[in-house]
Structures are given as structure tokens and as C-alpha cells.
Amino acid sequence: MLRARVDRAAPEAVLRTLSGPGEVLAMRAAVERVEVDDDLLEYVVALVRATRAHPHVQVGASPRGGLALVQLARARAVLDLRDYVTPEDVKAVAVPALAHRVTLKPELWVRQIDGDDVTREIVQSVPAPQTLPRTPVAS
């Protein structure tokens, strides 16, 4: 089976450039300019902490999971043409940011429970802040 795959000739992939290094750096800079209120940072910490306390979880998400969650929420805000993060941004990206970072108890495979299920349950159970976007102050 391995030899058959190795011997099979595959055509060279044709790739086209979608953006250059300058554009990628500009996108990264745009994400870094997105504001995140303290109550949303506390919400992210609460979500990460809840992964460690959940009864189905053997090992919860680390602080790096929280960092990833914040950056993904910021990127989602940019895609929605906003310069601030909302609780909905955090909720929308919590599963992809955290689910693969938790280790469930081994017996849960029998019940067909996975990290996505547990993370969705955590997002539904941890109260989100009622953050409102800041309004610019008139000068």
C-alpha cells in the first residue's frame, strides 16, 4: 500500500498568489488594533477556567488557549469591519479555539462525547458580559 502511494505520480500543484508579505503584515496589524475590553478578557479567563473544572475534562485548556481565543475573536471583529470585540465574537470562535486544547476523560468515547460538545456546553453555561461598544467622545 505504501509503495503504491509512493509510486503514484501526482501532478504538480498549481498555486496562485492571493496576497504578499506586506498584505499579511497589514492584516496582522489590523487584528492587533482591535480593542478588547477588560470584561471580555475576564470572560475569556472564565471560559478557560471552566474547561479545567468541567467534570468531563481530564486536562483543561492552558493560558495559551485564552490567548488564541482572544486573537481569534479580534480577527472575527476585523472580518465584521469592527475595531472592537463583542461577547458574540468570543462565543463564535470558542469551540475552534479551545475544543482541541482539552483532554476528555477516557471513558467518554463510549458516550460519543467530544471536545466540541464539552466546549459548546461551557460556552452556554458561562455568563457572558454585557459589553457595549465604546462611543467616541466628542471634542
C-alpha positions as MATLAB code, in Angstrom:
seq = 'MLRARVDRAAPEAVLRTLSGPGEVLAMRAAVERVEVDDDLLEYVVALVRATRAHPHVQVGASPRGGLALVQLARARAVLDLRDYVTPEDVKAVAVPALAHRVTLKPELWVRQIDGDDVTREIVQSVPAPQTLPRTPVAS';
ca = [
       0.000    0.000    0.000;
       2.808    2.415    0.884;
       4.766    1.558   -2.281;
       1.665    2.036   -4.431;
       1.200    5.522   -2.989;
       4.852    6.470   -3.314;
       4.994    5.260   -6.912;
       1.823    7.037   -7.945;
       2.696   10.178   -9.820;
       0.821   13.283   -8.778;
       0.709   16.363  -10.971;
       2.480   19.425   -9.681;
       0.043   21.637   -7.782;
      -0.609   24.981   -9.386;
      -0.840   27.740   -6.825;
      -1.762   31.336   -7.353;
      -0.720   34.127   -5.034;
      -3.582   35.666   -3.085;
      -1.552   38.127   -1.069;
       2.016   39.117   -0.466;
       4.028   39.518    2.710;
       3.049   43.188    3.031;
      -0.633   42.345    2.919;
      -0.223   39.609    5.513;
       1.594   42.022    7.830;
      -1.154   44.618    7.316;
      -3.800   42.020    8.220;
      -1.899   41.095   11.373;
      -1.604   44.765   12.301;
      -5.345   45.250   11.775;
      -6.066   42.433   14.228;
      -3.694   43.946   16.790;
      -5.558   47.279   16.667;
      -8.881   45.696   17.696;
      -9.912   46.762   21.211;
     -10.768   44.154   23.834;
     -12.474   45.403   26.986;
     -11.357   44.060   30.359;
     -14.709   42.375   30.990;
     -14.212   40.341   27.799;
     -10.734   39.335   28.919;
     -12.254   38.202   32.218;
     -14.870   36.266   30.230;
     -12.126   34.503   28.269;
     -10.358   33.625   31.523;
     -13.654   32.271   32.908;
     -14.155   30.098   29.818;
     -10.620   28.711   30.024;
     -11.006   28.128   33.769;
     -14.319   26.337   33.137;
     -12.547   23.880   30.837;
     -10.401   22.876   33.794;
     -13.348   22.469   36.174;
     -15.735   20.611   33.862;
     -16.491   17.074   35.097;
     -15.823   15.518   31.664;
     -12.396   17.121   31.289;
      -9.210   15.456   32.415;
      -6.896   18.296   31.332;
      -8.302   21.741   30.537;
      -7.120   24.497   28.250;
      -3.956   26.373   29.150;
      -3.424   30.137   29.218;
      -2.272   29.828   25.583;
      -5.807   28.706   24.788;
      -7.026   32.004   26.196;
      -4.537   33.909   24.068;
      -5.709   32.056   20.965;
      -9.334   32.732   21.840;
      -8.704   36.476   22.170;
      -6.810   36.655   18.869;
      -9.491   34.707   17.009;
     -12.194   36.960   18.462;
     -10.217   40.010   17.338;
      -9.862   38.566   13.839;
     -13.605   37.894   13.703;
     -14.249   41.522   14.641;
     -11.995   42.659   11.782;
     -13.902   40.428    9.363;
     -17.105   42.103   10.586;
     -15.451   45.507    9.956;
     -15.302   46.441   13.650;
     -12.439   47.698   15.778;
     -13.794   46.155   18.990;
     -14.610   42.636   20.206;
     -18.088   41.627   21.356;
     -19.120   38.670   23.513;
     -20.595   37.149   20.349;
     -17.145   37.197   18.739;
     -15.727   35.234   21.671;
     -18.607   32.750   21.646;
     -18.363   32.239   17.883;
     -14.718   31.182   17.994;
     -14.582   29.453   21.394;
     -15.085   25.938   20.050;
     -12.379   26.125   17.367;
     -10.025   27.890   19.793;
     -10.482   25.644   22.816;
     -12.023   22.261   21.957;
      -8.809   20.697   20.680;
      -6.972   22.013   23.744;
      -8.919   19.919   26.245;
      -8.339   16.274   27.048;
     -11.517   14.471   27.993;
     -11.746   11.605   30.424;
     -11.078    8.358   28.551;
     -14.452    6.759   29.276;
     -16.310    9.451   27.338;
     -15.535    7.949   23.928;
     -18.157    5.286   24.684;
     -20.764    8.027   25.117;
     -19.505    9.708   21.923;
     -18.801   12.986   23.707;
     -16.011   15.073   22.214;
     -14.185   18.305   22.978;
     -16.518   20.298   20.729;
     -19.549   19.133   22.723;
     -17.975   19.974   26.066;
     -16.725   23.363   24.877;
     -20.170   24.265   23.486;
     -21.684   23.334   26.859;
     -19.141   25.528   28.650;
     -19.857   28.493   26.358;
     -23.580   28.108   27.075;
     -23.056   27.851   30.829;
     -20.533   30.649   31.487;
     -22.317   34.015   31.651;
     -21.118   36.477   29.040;
     -20.610   40.130   29.914;
     -22.960   42.763   28.564;
     -20.218   44.716   26.835;
     -21.350   47.655   24.769;
     -19.078   49.263   22.200;
     -17.429   52.443   23.322;
     -18.801   55.572   21.783;
     -16.278   58.151   20.674;
     -16.016   61.161   22.945;
     -16.768   64.429   21.116;
     -14.043   67.017   21.485;
];
